[in-house]
Short mmCIF file of C-alpha atoms in Angstrom, two decimals:
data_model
loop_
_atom_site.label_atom_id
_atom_site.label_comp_id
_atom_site.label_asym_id
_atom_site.label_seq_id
_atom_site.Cartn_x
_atom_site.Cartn_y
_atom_site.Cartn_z
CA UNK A 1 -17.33 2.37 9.72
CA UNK A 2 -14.90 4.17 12.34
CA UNK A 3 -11.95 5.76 11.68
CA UNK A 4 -9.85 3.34 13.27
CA UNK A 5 -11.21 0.90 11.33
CA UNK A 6 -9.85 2.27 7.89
CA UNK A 7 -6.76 3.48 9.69
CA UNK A 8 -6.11 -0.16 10.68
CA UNK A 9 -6.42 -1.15 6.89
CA UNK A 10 -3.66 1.60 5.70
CA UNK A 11 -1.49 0.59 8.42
CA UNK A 12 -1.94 -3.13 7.02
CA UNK A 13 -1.11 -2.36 3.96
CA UNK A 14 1.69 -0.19 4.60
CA UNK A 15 3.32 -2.68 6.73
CA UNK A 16 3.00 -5.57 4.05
CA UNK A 17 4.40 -3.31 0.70
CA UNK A 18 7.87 -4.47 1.42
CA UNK A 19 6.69 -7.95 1.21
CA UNK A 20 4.27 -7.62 -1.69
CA UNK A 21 6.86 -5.59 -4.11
CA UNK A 22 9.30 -8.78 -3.12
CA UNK A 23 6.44 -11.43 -4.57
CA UNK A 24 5.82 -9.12 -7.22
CA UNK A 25 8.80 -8.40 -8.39
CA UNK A 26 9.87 -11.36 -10.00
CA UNK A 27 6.72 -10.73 -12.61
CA UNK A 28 6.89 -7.03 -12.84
CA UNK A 29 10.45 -6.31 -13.03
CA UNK A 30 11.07 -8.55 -16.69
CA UNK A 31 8.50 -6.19 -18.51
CA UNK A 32 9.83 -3.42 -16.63
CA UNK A 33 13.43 -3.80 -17.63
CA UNK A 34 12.93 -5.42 -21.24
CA UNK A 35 10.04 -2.97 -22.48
CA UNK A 36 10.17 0.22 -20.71
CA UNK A 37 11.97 2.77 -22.45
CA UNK A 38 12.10 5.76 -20.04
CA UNK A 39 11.31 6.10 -16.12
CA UNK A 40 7.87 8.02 -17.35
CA UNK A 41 6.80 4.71 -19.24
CA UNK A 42 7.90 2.73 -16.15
CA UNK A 43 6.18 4.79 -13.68
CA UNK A 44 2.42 4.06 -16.43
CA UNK A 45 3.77 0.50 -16.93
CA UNK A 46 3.87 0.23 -12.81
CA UNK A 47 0.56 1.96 -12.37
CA UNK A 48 -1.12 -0.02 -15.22
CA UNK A 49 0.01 -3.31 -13.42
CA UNK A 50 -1.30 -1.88 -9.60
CA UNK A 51 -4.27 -0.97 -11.12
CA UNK A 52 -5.00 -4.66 -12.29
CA UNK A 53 -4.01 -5.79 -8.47
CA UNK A 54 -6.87 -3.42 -7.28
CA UNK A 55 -9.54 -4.77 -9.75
CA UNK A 56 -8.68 -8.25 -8.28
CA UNK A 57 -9.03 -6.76 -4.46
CA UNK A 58 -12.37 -5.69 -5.54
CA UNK A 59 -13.37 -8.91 -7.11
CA UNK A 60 -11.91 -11.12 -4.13
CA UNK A 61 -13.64 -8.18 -1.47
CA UNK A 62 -17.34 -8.91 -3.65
CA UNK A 63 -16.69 -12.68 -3.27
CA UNK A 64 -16.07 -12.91 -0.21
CA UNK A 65 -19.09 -10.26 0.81
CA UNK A 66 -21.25 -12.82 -1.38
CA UNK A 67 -20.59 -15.95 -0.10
CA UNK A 68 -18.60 -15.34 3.46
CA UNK A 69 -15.00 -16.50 4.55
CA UNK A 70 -15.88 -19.66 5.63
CA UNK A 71 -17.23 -20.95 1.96
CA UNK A 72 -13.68 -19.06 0.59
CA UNK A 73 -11.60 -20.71 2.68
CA UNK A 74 -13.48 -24.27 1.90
CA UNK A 75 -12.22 -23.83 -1.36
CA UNK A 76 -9.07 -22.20 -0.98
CA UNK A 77 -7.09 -24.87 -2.51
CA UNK A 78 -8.80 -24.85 -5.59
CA UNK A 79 -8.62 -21.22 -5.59
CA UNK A 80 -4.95 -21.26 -5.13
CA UNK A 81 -4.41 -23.86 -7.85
CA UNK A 82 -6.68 -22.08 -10.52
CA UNK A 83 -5.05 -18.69 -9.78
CA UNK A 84 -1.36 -19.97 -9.99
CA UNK A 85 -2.08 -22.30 -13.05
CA UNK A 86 -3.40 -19.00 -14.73
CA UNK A 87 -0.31 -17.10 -13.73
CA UNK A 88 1.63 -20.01 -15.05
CA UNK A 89 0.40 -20.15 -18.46
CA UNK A 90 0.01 -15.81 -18.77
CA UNK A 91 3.68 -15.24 -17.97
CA UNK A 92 5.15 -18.52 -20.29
CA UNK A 93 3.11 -16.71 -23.18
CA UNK A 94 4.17 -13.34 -22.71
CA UNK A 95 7.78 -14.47 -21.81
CA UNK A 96 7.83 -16.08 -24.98
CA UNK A 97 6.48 -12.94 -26.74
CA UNK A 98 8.72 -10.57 -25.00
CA UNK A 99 11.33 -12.93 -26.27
CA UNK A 100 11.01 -13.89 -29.63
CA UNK A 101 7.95 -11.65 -30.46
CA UNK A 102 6.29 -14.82 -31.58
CA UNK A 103 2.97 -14.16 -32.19
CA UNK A 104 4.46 -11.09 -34.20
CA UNK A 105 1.21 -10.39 -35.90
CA UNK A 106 -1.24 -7.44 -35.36
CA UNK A 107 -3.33 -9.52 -34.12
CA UNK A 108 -1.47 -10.25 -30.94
CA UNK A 109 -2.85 -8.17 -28.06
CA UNK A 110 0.27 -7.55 -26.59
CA UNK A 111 1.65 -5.89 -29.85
CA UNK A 112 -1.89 -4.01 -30.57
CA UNK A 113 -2.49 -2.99 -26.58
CA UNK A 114 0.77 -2.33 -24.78
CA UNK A 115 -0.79 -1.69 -21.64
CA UNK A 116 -2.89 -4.81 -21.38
CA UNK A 117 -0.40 -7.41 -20.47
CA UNK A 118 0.66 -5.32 -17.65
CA UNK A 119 -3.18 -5.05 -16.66
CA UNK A 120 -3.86 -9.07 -16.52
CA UNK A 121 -0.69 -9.40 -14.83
CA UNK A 122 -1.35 -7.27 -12.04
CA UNK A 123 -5.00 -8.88 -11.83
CA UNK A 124 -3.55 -12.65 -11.99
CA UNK A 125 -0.86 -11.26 -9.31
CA UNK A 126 -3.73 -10.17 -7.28
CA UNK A 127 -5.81 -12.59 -7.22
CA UNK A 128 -2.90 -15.44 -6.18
CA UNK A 129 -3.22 -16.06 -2.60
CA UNK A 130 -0.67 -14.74 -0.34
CA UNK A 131 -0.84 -14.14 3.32
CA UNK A 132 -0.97 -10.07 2.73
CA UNK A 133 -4.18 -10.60 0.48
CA UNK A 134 -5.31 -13.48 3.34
CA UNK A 135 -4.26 -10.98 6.45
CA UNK A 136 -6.53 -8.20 4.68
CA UNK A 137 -9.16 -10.99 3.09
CA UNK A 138 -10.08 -11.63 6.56
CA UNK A 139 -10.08 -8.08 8.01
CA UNK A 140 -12.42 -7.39 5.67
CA UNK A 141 -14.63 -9.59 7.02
CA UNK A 142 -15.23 -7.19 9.61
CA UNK A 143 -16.81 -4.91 7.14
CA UNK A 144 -20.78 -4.60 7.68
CA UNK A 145 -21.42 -3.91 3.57
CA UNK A 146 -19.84 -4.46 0.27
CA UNK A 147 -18.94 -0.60 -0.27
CA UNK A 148 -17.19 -0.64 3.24
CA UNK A 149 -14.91 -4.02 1.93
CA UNK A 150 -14.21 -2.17 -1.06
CA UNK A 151 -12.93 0.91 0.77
CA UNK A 152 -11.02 -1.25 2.96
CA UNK A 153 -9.27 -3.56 -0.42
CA UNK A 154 -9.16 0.12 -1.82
CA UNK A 155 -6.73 1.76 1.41
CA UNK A 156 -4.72 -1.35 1.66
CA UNK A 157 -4.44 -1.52 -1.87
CA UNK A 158 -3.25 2.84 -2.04
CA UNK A 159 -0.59 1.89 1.12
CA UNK A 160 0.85 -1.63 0.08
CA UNK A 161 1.42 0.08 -3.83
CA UNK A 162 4.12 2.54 -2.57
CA UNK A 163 7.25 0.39 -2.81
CA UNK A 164 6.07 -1.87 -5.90
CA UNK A 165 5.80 1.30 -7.49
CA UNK A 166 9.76 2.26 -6.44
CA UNK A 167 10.47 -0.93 -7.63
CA UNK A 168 8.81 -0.88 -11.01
CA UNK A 169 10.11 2.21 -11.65
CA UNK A 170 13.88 1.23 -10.19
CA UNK A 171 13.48 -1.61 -12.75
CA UNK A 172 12.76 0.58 -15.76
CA UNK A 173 15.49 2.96 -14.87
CA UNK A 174 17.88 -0.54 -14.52
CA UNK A 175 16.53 -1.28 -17.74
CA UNK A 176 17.33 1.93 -19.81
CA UNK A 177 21.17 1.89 -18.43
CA UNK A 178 21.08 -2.20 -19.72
CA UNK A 179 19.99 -0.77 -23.20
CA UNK A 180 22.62 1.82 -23.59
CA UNK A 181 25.66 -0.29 -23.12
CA UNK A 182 23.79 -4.07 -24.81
CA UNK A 183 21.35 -4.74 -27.91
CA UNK A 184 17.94 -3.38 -26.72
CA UNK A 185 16.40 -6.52 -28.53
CA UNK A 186 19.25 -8.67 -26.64
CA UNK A 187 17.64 -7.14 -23.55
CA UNK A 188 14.53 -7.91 -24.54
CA UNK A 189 14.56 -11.63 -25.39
CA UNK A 190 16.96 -12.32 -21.57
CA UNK A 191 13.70 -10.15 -19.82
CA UNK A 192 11.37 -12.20 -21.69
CA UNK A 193 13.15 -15.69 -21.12
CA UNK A 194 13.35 -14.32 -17.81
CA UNK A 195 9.47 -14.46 -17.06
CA UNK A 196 8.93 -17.39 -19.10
CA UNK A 197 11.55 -19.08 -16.62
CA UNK A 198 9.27 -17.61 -13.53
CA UNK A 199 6.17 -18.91 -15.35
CA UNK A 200 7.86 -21.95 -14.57
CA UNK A 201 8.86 -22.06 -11.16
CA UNK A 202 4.92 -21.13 -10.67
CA UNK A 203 3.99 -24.36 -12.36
CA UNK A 204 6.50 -26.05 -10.08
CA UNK A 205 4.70 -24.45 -7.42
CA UNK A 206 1.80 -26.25 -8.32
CA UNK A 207 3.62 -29.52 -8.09
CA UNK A 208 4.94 -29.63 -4.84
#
């Protein structure tokens, strides 16, 4: 693979952060704002979530190594449906947790694993078709094995994380400034009702 090649893929994903931490923000900046306590645990929360949008590069780079673009794009409505309905139902429950802390026993992975929410989020997020993920989803087509894909998923991914990182961190600084002059649990349950609302407009999105 040449060096224009990979170059190509950074400049991709450079180019389509702006847009990405716009789609993304709507999901990442509730947790952000509602949970985060300090601009370090923004700047883990942020990473935590980017690192689930790489895993779901990866997995979308295999597929589409395994069984080619034309058999993804035959079932790209499905794909699109099944990726948003997931989305749909994640963000209701943890809206609804965020909120009301309902489950509130140990149990509940979100109490037990604070990290993890942010981790499935940023792999639902990632795996939703958009037309960054379909611009680079077919770039990568050009890719003669799967470890090439993955380094290409893997540069667009490093480039197109720079400004959803300013903005989950922006968010968690927001945040802390909310909590100093309102409740912190009154902050909480509005974030939370917040992405529960969002869960909803994806459901709509569904719909229509």
């Amino acid at each position: 693979m040449n060096f224009e090649f990979l170059l190509a893929s950074i400049i991709l994903g450079f180019s389509t952060s702006p847009n990405c931490a716009m789609l993304c923000l709507p999901v990442l900046a509730p947790p952000m704002v509602g949970e985060k306590k300090t601009v370090q645990s923004s700047l883990m929360g942020t990473f935590v979530f980017s690192m689930g949008r790489l895993i779901a590069y990866l997995l979308v780079g295999s597929v589409v190594v395994a069984l080619g673009f034309s058999s993804l794009t035959s079932m790209s409505a499905l794909w699109r449906k099944g990726a948003t309905v997931a989305l749909w139902v994640f963000t209701l429950l943890y809206g609804i947790w965020m909120a009301f802390r309902w489950p509130n026993s140990f149990a509940c992975p979100a109490k037990r694993y604070a990290q993890l929410p942010l981790l499935i989020l940023g792999l639902l997020v990632g795996i939703t078709p958009c037309i960054p993920l379909g611009m680079i989803v077919l770039y990568s087509t050009l890719a003669e094995s799967l470890i090439d894909a993955w380094l290409v998923y893997i540069l667009f991914w490093a480039s197109n994380t720079i400004f959803i990182v300013l903005a989950g961190v922006l968010s968690g600084w927001i945040g802390g400034k909310l909590r100093s002059k309102i409740s912190p649990n009154r902050v909480r349950r509005i974030c939370g009702m917040t992405l529960a609302f969002v869960g909803f407009l994806y459901f709509i999105s569904i719909l229509v």
